[in-house]
Amino acid sequence: MRTSIHAGAQRGDGYNRFTIQIFSPPGAQALSKTVIVVDDSKLSRMHVRGIILRNKPDWTVIEAANSAELYGKLDESDIHIAIIDFNMPGDNGLEAAARLLQAKPDIRVAIITANAQDSVVSGIRALGAAFMPKPLEEEQMARFLTAASLPRRPPPTDGAGGGAG
């Protein structure tokens, strides 16, 4: 995808004015993402949806009430980000995230939970998912959404980082 940038400067009234206009090709939606919110609580899904849309109003949010609905929606939409509750009927959030990442390894995942036991948090981290404690803080969610919208960093190569040798 190619984006054109046009810039111009104008001098007047003792100050300089600089204008940048960015034009994307018709139909381009490179900055828009689709997020799926998976939680058995409708109220929780609505809360998370509100946070997402306040911070990323051009994004699309879809919902699933459990992991089975999540799996069913994988082929229906091009999902970029998943926010999954840990405690749900059927597969819990960790199991759902593991299965999701197996099917679509490029999806960014956050797991939300009030259960901050070491075993749960370490399981979330082992998947490469973000841990989001309940009650959710909007600022933390906003940081996750911003980070999740960026391209992934390439994995470190052997020998990177130095060491004794």
XYZ file of C-alpha atoms in Angstrom:
165
model
C 0.000 0.000 0.000
C 1.340 3.402 -0.898
C 0.532 6.685 0.790
C 1.256 10.100 -0.692
C 2.407 12.989 1.469
C 2.170 16.553 0.198
C 3.732 19.369 2.190
C 3.883 23.101 1.791
C 5.019 26.110 3.792
C 3.623 29.615 3.853
C 5.166 32.711 5.433
C 3.015 35.501 6.760
C 2.144 37.651 9.764
C 5.475 36.971 11.496
C 5.147 33.203 11.690
C 5.628 30.218 9.452
C 2.782 27.905 8.655
C 3.456 24.347 7.601
C 0.742 22.052 6.337
C 0.957 18.298 5.743
C -1.781 16.422 3.941
C -1.747 12.637 3.836
C -3.731 10.893 1.152
C -4.335 7.159 1.209
C -5.539 5.204 -1.788
C -9.316 4.750 -2.052
C -10.532 1.896 0.120
C -7.358 1.816 2.213
C -7.977 0.843 5.822
C -4.447 0.122 6.973
C -4.973 1.833 10.315
C -8.337 0.268 11.076
C -8.340 -2.945 13.089
C -10.956 -5.503 14.058
C -11.120 -6.500 17.716
C -13.085 -9.403 19.146
C -14.190 -9.165 22.772
C -14.862 -12.574 24.342
C -16.662 -12.594 27.691
C -19.698 -14.458 28.989
C -20.913 -11.218 30.623
C -22.783 -8.948 28.206
C -22.166 -6.015 30.552
C -18.404 -6.664 30.515
C -18.397 -6.918 26.711
C -20.243 -3.600 26.493
C -17.747 -1.993 28.895
C -14.726 -3.216 26.903
C -16.395 -2.205 23.605
C -16.903 1.309 24.999
C -13.253 1.606 26.023
C -12.078 0.422 22.603
C -14.327 2.769 20.651
C -13.498 5.778 22.847
C -9.816 5.199 22.141
C -9.987 3.821 18.585
C -13.268 5.093 17.072
C -12.426 3.882 13.554
C -11.925 0.268 14.679
C -14.497 -2.502 14.375
C -15.531 -4.404 17.497
C -17.249 -7.779 17.370
C -18.336 -9.842 20.352
C -18.456 -13.460 21.407
C -20.058 -14.768 24.605
C -17.707 -17.761 24.906
C -14.847 -19.588 23.251
C -17.144 -21.589 20.945
C -18.521 -18.337 19.511
C -14.945 -17.041 19.178
C -13.904 -20.075 17.135
C -17.016 -19.713 14.962
C -16.227 -16.074 14.176
C -12.607 -16.638 13.165
C -13.535 -17.366 9.560
C -16.202 -14.645 9.390
C -13.927 -11.666 10.069
C -10.319 -10.613 9.671
C -9.610 -10.315 13.392
C -6.429 -8.490 14.446
C -6.833 -8.297 18.224
C -8.625 -10.481 20.788
C -9.547 -9.436 24.301
C -10.606 -12.551 26.184
C -12.003 -12.998 29.688
C -10.220 -15.726 31.644
C -13.183 -17.162 33.539
C -15.798 -18.435 31.061
C -17.844 -21.584 30.575
C -16.266 -24.044 28.162
C -12.640 -23.252 27.362
C -11.234 -20.708 29.780
C -9.452 -17.630 28.447
C -6.038 -19.286 28.444
C -7.280 -22.321 26.551
C -9.178 -20.104 24.096
C -6.142 -17.865 23.537
C -3.860 -20.867 22.960
C -6.237 -22.335 20.381
C -6.715 -18.921 18.749
C -2.963 -18.313 18.481
C -2.487 -21.776 17.024
C -4.966 -20.949 14.257
C -3.909 -17.326 13.749
C -0.471 -16.620 15.225
C -0.445 -12.934 14.216
C -3.432 -12.001 16.387
C -2.568 -9.881 19.420
C -4.221 -11.155 22.597
C -5.040 -9.719 26.005
C -6.612 -11.807 28.735
C -8.671 -9.985 31.334
C -9.198 -11.494 34.766
C -9.680 -10.787 38.433
C -7.622 -13.937 39.094
C -4.062 -12.674 39.551
C -2.604 -15.949 40.841
C 0.988 -16.522 39.720
C 0.046 -19.644 37.759
C -2.613 -17.752 35.777
C -0.396 -14.741 35.064
C 2.567 -16.928 34.065
C 0.284 -18.941 31.752
C -0.880 -15.729 30.093
C 2.693 -14.499 29.679
C 3.830 -17.900 28.333
C 1.357 -17.442 25.474
C 2.767 -14.002 24.705
C -0.556 -12.451 25.686
C -1.084 -9.308 27.746
C -2.420 -9.652 31.275
C -5.171 -7.129 32.073
C -6.411 -7.183 35.681
C -10.042 -6.494 36.557
C -11.381 -3.980 37.155
C -10.103 -2.746 33.804
C -8.392 0.613 33.693
C -9.071 2.543 30.505
C -5.509 3.889 30.319
C -4.045 0.382 30.468
C -6.436 -0.820 27.765
C -5.558 2.207 25.609
C -1.838 1.386 25.914
C -2.493 -2.239 24.937
C -4.580 -1.196 21.909
C -1.874 1.203 20.741
C 0.862 -1.404 21.160
C -1.253 -4.086 19.483
C -1.775 -1.876 16.434
C 1.979 -1.623 15.801
C 3.879 -4.135 13.683
C 5.470 -6.936 15.655
C 9.172 -6.656 16.389
C 11.272 -9.345 14.764
C 12.480 -11.982 17.224
C 16.039 -11.478 18.505
C 18.707 -13.302 16.566
C 21.270 -15.593 18.181
C 24.195 -13.631 19.513
C 22.186 -10.440 19.941
C 22.600 -8.839 23.287
C 26.264 -9.738 23.715
C 27.520 -11.744 26.626
C 30.757 -13.130 27.907
C 32.570 -15.017 25.368
